[in-house]
Amino acid sequence: MATLICGSLAFDTIMSFEGRFAQQILPEQLHILNVSFLVPSLRRDFGGCAGNIAYAMRQLGGTPLPMAAVGNDGAGYLRRFEELGISTEFVRRIDDSYTAQAMIMTDRDNNQITAFHPGAMMQAHCNRVAARDDIRLGIVAPDGRDAMLEHAEQFHAAGIPFVFDPGQGLPMFDGAELARFVELASWVAVNDYEGRMLCDRMGVELAELSRRVRGLIVTLGGDGCEIWEQGERRHVPAVPAAQVVDPTGCGDAWRGALLHGLEQGWDLARCAALGNRLGALKIAQRGPQNYSVDAGVLALA
């Protein structure tokens, strides 16, 4: 069984600021903000939500099918997928654009400031979701606005259950649009901040939101996650990381584990426990796609 992963492919430029953002920004001077951060370390990684989730699923032995768009600089990304055994049949190349680019700066407390250029991602809606015998599951992850709206409707029309993961794309949608996503989706996955924003825009509480889907997952970073089913909350504790190096891509690794578990027919608590383990593995490595999963991780699932 394969999982269709609708979302972005991007190059991540990751910078480390050795101080704290809070010590460099004066709240009373935000109207004339002008700051500069010295970043002694810089690296460029393969990223984007679809790429990161596909990487996680492949590490777990799954069959991810990323549906995304790359630009005229995306040949290296496609080669990487091929080397990893990830299909590129649903990756569209846009020759007059760059691949999406994320510039991510992390301070010593793992706070992040990100600048994002969407590039080819804005043409992702040209890809179409259609029913296929081997595709039984999907996810709508952060992508171009039109792509997210259209792919959710297409998943529903094709009878493919999917996870709605608004992520950084959540501010693009109003309450009615978000309610439609939830109506179409089988599961919703958000972090705690996104969960509060989603509920605020829809005018509901988490318990009510969970009654509209099969399951609602709220990740809590180092505190693990909450799973909500039919108004009932359950906490799944975090897995301690060997070391905290880089949080970039942790949420996507978690979602890859979620999809892997859903593919296997697991309950949400078991999916969440694997997600917490994968997040702990990822945060101990720099970049979103540089960790590896050994048999011991799956043996504990």
CSV table of C-alpha atoms in Angstrom, one decimal, residues 22-283:
chain,number,residue,atom,x,y,z
A,22,ALA,CA,14.7,37.5,22.9
A,23,GLN,CA,17.9,39.3,24.0
A,24,GLN,CA,18.3,41.0,20.6
A,25,ILE,CA,14.7,42.2,20.0
A,26,LEU,CA,13.4,45.2,22.0
A,27,PRO,CA,9.6,44.8,22.3
A,28,GLU,CA,9.0,48.5,22.6
A,29,GLN,CA,10.9,49.1,19.4
A,30,LEU,CA,9.2,46.6,17.1
A,31,HIS,CA,7.7,49.3,14.9
A,32,ILE,CA,11.3,50.2,13.8
A,33,LEU,CA,12.8,46.7,14.0
A,34,ASN,CA,16.2,46.5,12.5
A,35,VAL,CA,18.3,43.5,13.7
A,36,SER,CA,21.2,41.5,12.4
A,37,PHE,CA,22.3,38.1,13.6
A,38,LEU,CA,25.8,36.6,13.3
A,39,VAL,CA,25.5,32.9,12.3
A,40,PRO,CA,28.8,31.1,12.5
A,41,SER,CA,27.4,27.9,11.0
A,42,LEU,CA,25.4,27.4,7.9
A,43,ARG,CA,24.3,24.4,5.9
A,44,ARG,CA,22.0,23.6,3.0
A,45,ASP,CA,19.7,20.6,3.2
A,46,PHE,CA,17.0,18.8,1.3
A,47,GLY,CA,13.7,19.8,3.0
A,48,GLY,CA,10.1,20.7,2.5
A,49,CYS,CA,7.2,18.9,4.2
A,50,ALA,CA,6.5,16.4,1.4
A,51,GLY,CA,10.2,15.5,1.2
A,52,ASN,CA,10.7,15.2,4.9
A,53,ILE,CA,7.6,13.1,5.4
A,54,ALA,CA,8.5,10.9,2.5
A,55,TYR,CA,12.0,10.4,3.9
A,56,ALA,CA,10.6,9.4,7.3
A,57,MET,CA,8.1,6.9,5.7
A,58,ARG,CA,10.9,5.4,3.6
A,59,GLN,CA,13.1,5.0,6.6
A,60,LEU,CA,10.3,3.0,8.2
A,61,GLY,CA,10.0,0.8,5.2
A,62,GLY,CA,6.9,2.4,3.6
A,63,THR,CA,6.0,3.4,0.1
A,64,PRO,CA,5.6,7.2,0.0
A,65,LEU,CA,4.5,8.9,-3.1
A,66,PRO,CA,5.3,12.7,-2.8
A,67,MET,CA,3.2,14.9,-4.9
A,68,ALA,CA,4.9,18.3,-5.3
A,69,ALA,CA,6.7,20.7,-7.7
A,70,VAL,CA,10.4,21.5,-8.1
A,71,GLY,CA,12.0,24.3,-10.1
A,72,ASN,CA,14.9,24.3,-12.6
A,73,ASP,CA,17.3,23.7,-9.8
A,74,GLY,CA,15.6,20.5,-8.6
A,75,ALA,CA,17.4,17.8,-10.5
A,76,GLY,CA,19.6,17.0,-7.4
A,77,TYR,CA,16.5,16.5,-5.3
A,78,LEU,CA,15.0,14.1,-7.8
A,79,ARG,CA,18.2,12.1,-7.9
A,80,ARG,CA,18.2,11.9,-4.1
A,81,PHE,CA,14.7,10.5,-4.2
A,82,GLU,CA,15.7,7.9,-6.7
A,83,GLU,CA,18.7,6.9,-4.6
A,84,LEU,CA,16.4,6.5,-1.6
A,85,GLY,CA,13.9,4.4,-3.6
A,86,ILE,CA,11.2,7.1,-3.4
A,87,SER,CA,9.1,7.5,-6.5
A,88,THR,CA,9.1,10.8,-8.4
A,89,GLU,CA,6.2,10.1,-10.7
A,90,PHE,CA,4.0,12.8,-9.0
A,91,VAL,CA,6.8,15.4,-8.8
A,92,ARG,CA,6.3,18.1,-11.4
A,93,ARG,CA,9.2,20.2,-12.7
A,94,ILE,CA,8.6,23.9,-13.4
A,95,ASP,CA,11.4,25.1,-15.6
A,96,ASP,CA,10.8,28.9,-15.2
A,97,SER,CA,11.0,28.9,-11.4
A,98,TYR,CA,13.3,27.9,-8.5
A,99,THR,CA,12.5,25.2,-6.1
A,100,ALA,CA,11.0,26.5,-2.9
A,101,GLN,CA,13.7,27.8,-0.5
A,102,ALA,CA,13.5,28.1,3.3
A,103,MET,CA,16.0,30.1,5.2
A,104,ILE,CA,15.8,29.0,8.8
A,105,MET,CA,17.7,30.5,11.7
A,106,THR,CA,17.7,28.8,15.1
A,107,ASP,CA,18.9,30.3,18.4
A,108,ARG,CA,20.3,28.5,21.4
A,109,ASP,CA,16.8,27.8,22.9
A,110,ASN,CA,15.7,26.2,19.6
A,111,ASN,CA,13.5,29.2,18.7
A,112,GLN,CA,13.4,29.6,14.9
A,113,ILE,CA,12.9,32.5,12.5
A,114,THR,CA,12.2,31.4,8.9
A,115,ALA,CA,12.0,33.2,5.6
A,116,PHE,CA,10.3,31.2,2.8
A,117,HIS,CA,10.3,31.7,-1.0
A,118,PRO,CA,7.6,29.4,-2.5
A,119,GLY,CA,8.9,29.3,-6.0
A,120,ALA,CA,7.7,26.2,-7.9
A,121,MET,CA,5.4,25.3,-5.0
A,122,MET,CA,2.9,27.9,-6.3
A,123,GLN,CA,2.3,25.6,-9.3
A,124,ALA,CA,1.7,22.5,-7.1
A,125,HIS,CA,-2.1,22.7,-7.8
A,126,CYS,CA,-1.4,21.5,-11.4
A,127,ASN,CA,-0.9,18.1,-9.9
A,128,ARG,CA,-4.1,16.1,-9.5
A,129,VAL,CA,-5.1,13.5,-7.0
A,130,ALA,CA,-7.0,10.6,-8.5
A,131,ALA,CA,-8.2,7.2,-7.3
A,132,ARG,CA,-5.7,4.4,-7.7
A,133,ASP,CA,-5.8,0.9,-6.4
A,134,ASP,CA,-2.5,1.0,-4.6
A,135,ILE,CA,-3.1,4.5,-2.9
A,136,ARG,CA,-5.1,4.0,0.3
A,137,LEU,CA,-4.0,6.9,2.4
A,138,GLY,CA,-2.9,10.5,1.9
A,139,ILE,CA,-1.9,13.8,3.6
A,140,VAL,CA,-2.4,17.4,2.8
A,141,ALA,CA,0.6,19.1,4.2
A,142,PRO,CA,1.8,22.7,3.8
A,143,ASP,CA,1.9,23.6,0.1
A,144,GLY,CA,0.6,26.3,-2.2
A,145,ARG,CA,-2.8,27.6,-1.1
A,146,ASP,CA,-4.6,26.4,-4.2
A,147,ALA,CA,-2.9,23.1,-4.1
A,148,MET,CA,-4.0,22.5,-0.5
A,149,LEU,CA,-7.6,23.4,-1.2
A,150,GLU,CA,-7.8,21.4,-4.4
A,151,HIS,CA,-6.0,18.3,-3.2
A,152,ALA,CA,-8.3,18.0,-0.1
A,153,GLU,CA,-11.3,18.0,-2.4
A,154,GLN,CA,-9.7,15.5,-4.8
A,155,PHE,CA,-8.8,13.1,-2.0
A,156,HIS,CA,-12.4,13.2,-0.8
A,157,ALA,CA,-13.7,12.7,-4.3
A,158,ALA,CA,-11.4,9.7,-4.8
A,159,GLY,CA,-12.5,8.1,-1.6
A,160,ILE,CA,-8.9,8.3,-0.1
A,161,PRO,CA,-8.8,9.0,3.6
A,162,PHE,CA,-6.3,11.7,4.5
A,163,VAL,CA,-4.6,13.6,7.2
A,164,PHE,CA,-5.0,17.4,7.2
A,165,ASP,CA,-1.7,19.0,8.4
A,166,PRO,CA,-2.0,22.8,7.9
A,167,GLY,CA,1.3,23.6,9.5
A,168,GLN,CA,2.8,26.9,8.4
A,169,GLY,CA,0.0,27.2,5.8
A,170,LEU,CA,-2.7,27.6,8.4
A,171,PRO,CA,-2.8,31.5,8.3
A,172,MET,CA,-3.7,31.4,4.6
A,173,PHE,CA,-7.2,30.1,5.4
A,174,ASP,CA,-10.2,31.6,7.1
A,175,GLY,CA,-12.5,29.8,9.4
A,176,ALA,CA,-14.9,28.5,6.7
A,177,GLU,CA,-12.1,27.1,4.6
A,178,LEU,CA,-10.5,25.4,7.6
A,179,ALA,CA,-13.9,23.9,8.6
A,180,ARG,CA,-14.2,22.5,5.0
A,181,PHE,CA,-10.7,20.9,5.3
A,182,VAL,CA,-11.8,19.3,8.6
A,183,GLU,CA,-15.1,18.1,7.0
A,184,LEU,CA,-13.2,16.4,4.2
A,185,ALA,CA,-10.3,14.9,6.3
A,186,SER,CA,-10.2,11.8,8.4
A,187,TRP,CA,-7.5,13.0,10.8
A,188,VAL,CA,-6.1,16.4,11.7
A,189,ALA,CA,-2.4,16.9,12.9
A,190,VAL,CA,-1.2,20.1,14.4
A,191,ASN,CA,1.3,21.4,17.0
A,192,ASP,CA,-0.1,23.1,20.1
A,193,TYR,CA,0.2,26.6,18.6
A,194,GLU,CA,-1.4,25.6,15.3
A,195,GLY,CA,-4.1,23.8,17.3
A,196,ARG,CA,-5.0,27.0,19.2
A,197,MET,CA,-5.1,29.0,16.0
A,198,LEU,CA,-7.2,26.4,14.2
A,199,CYS,CA,-9.7,26.3,17.0
A,200,ASP,CA,-9.8,30.1,17.3
A,201,ARG,CA,-10.5,30.5,13.5
A,202,MET,CA,-13.2,27.8,13.5
A,203,GLY,CA,-14.7,28.9,16.8
A,204,VAL,CA,-14.5,25.5,18.5
A,205,GLU,CA,-12.6,23.8,21.2
A,206,LEU,CA,-10.2,20.8,20.7
A,207,ALA,CA,-12.8,18.4,22.1
A,208,GLU,CA,-15.4,19.5,19.6
A,209,LEU,CA,-12.9,19.5,16.7
A,210,SER,CA,-12.0,15.9,17.5
A,211,ARG,CA,-15.7,14.9,17.2
A,212,ARG,CA,-15.6,15.9,13.5
A,213,VAL,CA,-12.8,13.6,12.5
A,214,ARG,CA,-11.6,10.0,13.3
A,215,GLY,CA,-8.7,11.5,15.4
A,216,LEU,CA,-7.0,14.8,16.3
A,217,ILE,CA,-3.3,14.9,17.1
A,218,VAL,CA,-1.6,17.8,18.9
A,219,THR,CA,2.1,17.6,19.2
A,220,LEU,CA,3.8,19.3,22.2
A,221,GLY,CA,7.5,19.2,21.3
A,222,GLY,CA,9.5,17.9,24.3
A,223,ASP,CA,6.3,17.2,26.2
A,224,GLY,CA,5.1,14.5,23.8
A,225,CYS,CA,1.7,14.8,22.2
A,226,GLU,CA,-2.1,14.6,22.9
A,227,ILE,CA,-4.4,12.4,20.9
A,228,TRP,CA,-8.1,13.3,20.9
A,229,GLU,CA,-10.8,10.9,19.8
A,230,GLN,CA,-14.5,11.8,20.0
A,231,GLY,CA,-13.9,14.4,22.6
A,232,GLU,CA,-11.6,12.3,24.8
A,233,ARG,CA,-8.0,13.4,25.4
A,234,ARG,CA,-5.1,11.1,26.0
A,235,HIS,CA,-1.5,12.1,26.6
A,236,VAL,CA,1.4,10.2,25.0
A,237,PRO,CA,4.7,11.0,26.8
A,238,ALA,CA,7.8,12.1,24.9
A,239,VAL,CA,10.8,10.0,24.3
A,240,PRO,CA,14.0,11.6,25.6
A,241,ALA,CA,16.5,12.5,22.8
A,242,ALA,CA,20.1,11.4,23.0
A,243,GLN,CA,20.9,15.1,22.4
A,244,VAL,CA,19.1,18.2,21.2
A,245,VAL,CA,20.9,19.4,18.0
A,246,ASP,CA,18.3,20.7,15.5
A,247,PRO,CA,14.5,20.8,15.6
A,248,THR,CA,14.1,21.4,11.9
A,249,GLY,CA,11.9,18.6,10.4
A,250,CYS,CA,10.9,17.0,13.7
A,251,GLY,CA,7.2,17.6,13.0
A,252,ASP,CA,7.5,16.0,9.6
A,253,ALA,CA,9.3,13.0,11.0
A,254,TRP,CA,6.5,12.6,13.4
A,255,ARG,CA,3.9,12.8,10.6
A,256,GLY,CA,5.8,10.1,8.6
A,257,ALA,CA,5.5,7.8,11.6
A,258,LEU,CA,1.8,8.7,12.0
A,259,LEU,CA,1.2,7.7,8.3
A,260,HIS,CA,3.2,4.5,8.7
A,261,GLY,CA,1.1,3.5,11.6
A,262,LEU,CA,-2.2,4.4,10.0
A,263,GLU,CA,-1.1,2.3,7.0
A,264,GLN,CA,-0.6,-0.7,9.3
A,265,GLY,CA,-4.1,-0.1,10.9
A,266,TRP,CA,-2.6,0.9,14.3
A,267,ASP,CA,-4.6,2.9,16.8
A,268,LEU,CA,-3.6,6.5,17.3
A,269,ALA,CA,-1.8,5.9,20.6
A,270,ARG,CA,0.6,3.4,19.0
A,271,CYS,CA,1.1,5.8,16.0
A,272,ALA,CA,1.9,8.6,18.4
A,273,ALA,CA,4.4,6.6,20.4
A,274,LEU,CA,6.3,5.8,17.2
A,275,GLY,CA,6.1,9.5,16.2
A,276,ASN,CA,7.6,10.5,19.5
A,277,ARG,CA,10.5,8.0,19.0
A,278,LEU,CA,11.2,9.2,15.5
A,279,GLY,CA,11.1,12.9,16.6
A,280,ALA,CA,13.7,12.1,19.2
A,281,LEU,CA,15.9,10.5,16.6
A,282,LYS,CA,15.6,13.4,14.2
A,283,ILE,CA,16.3,16.2,16.8
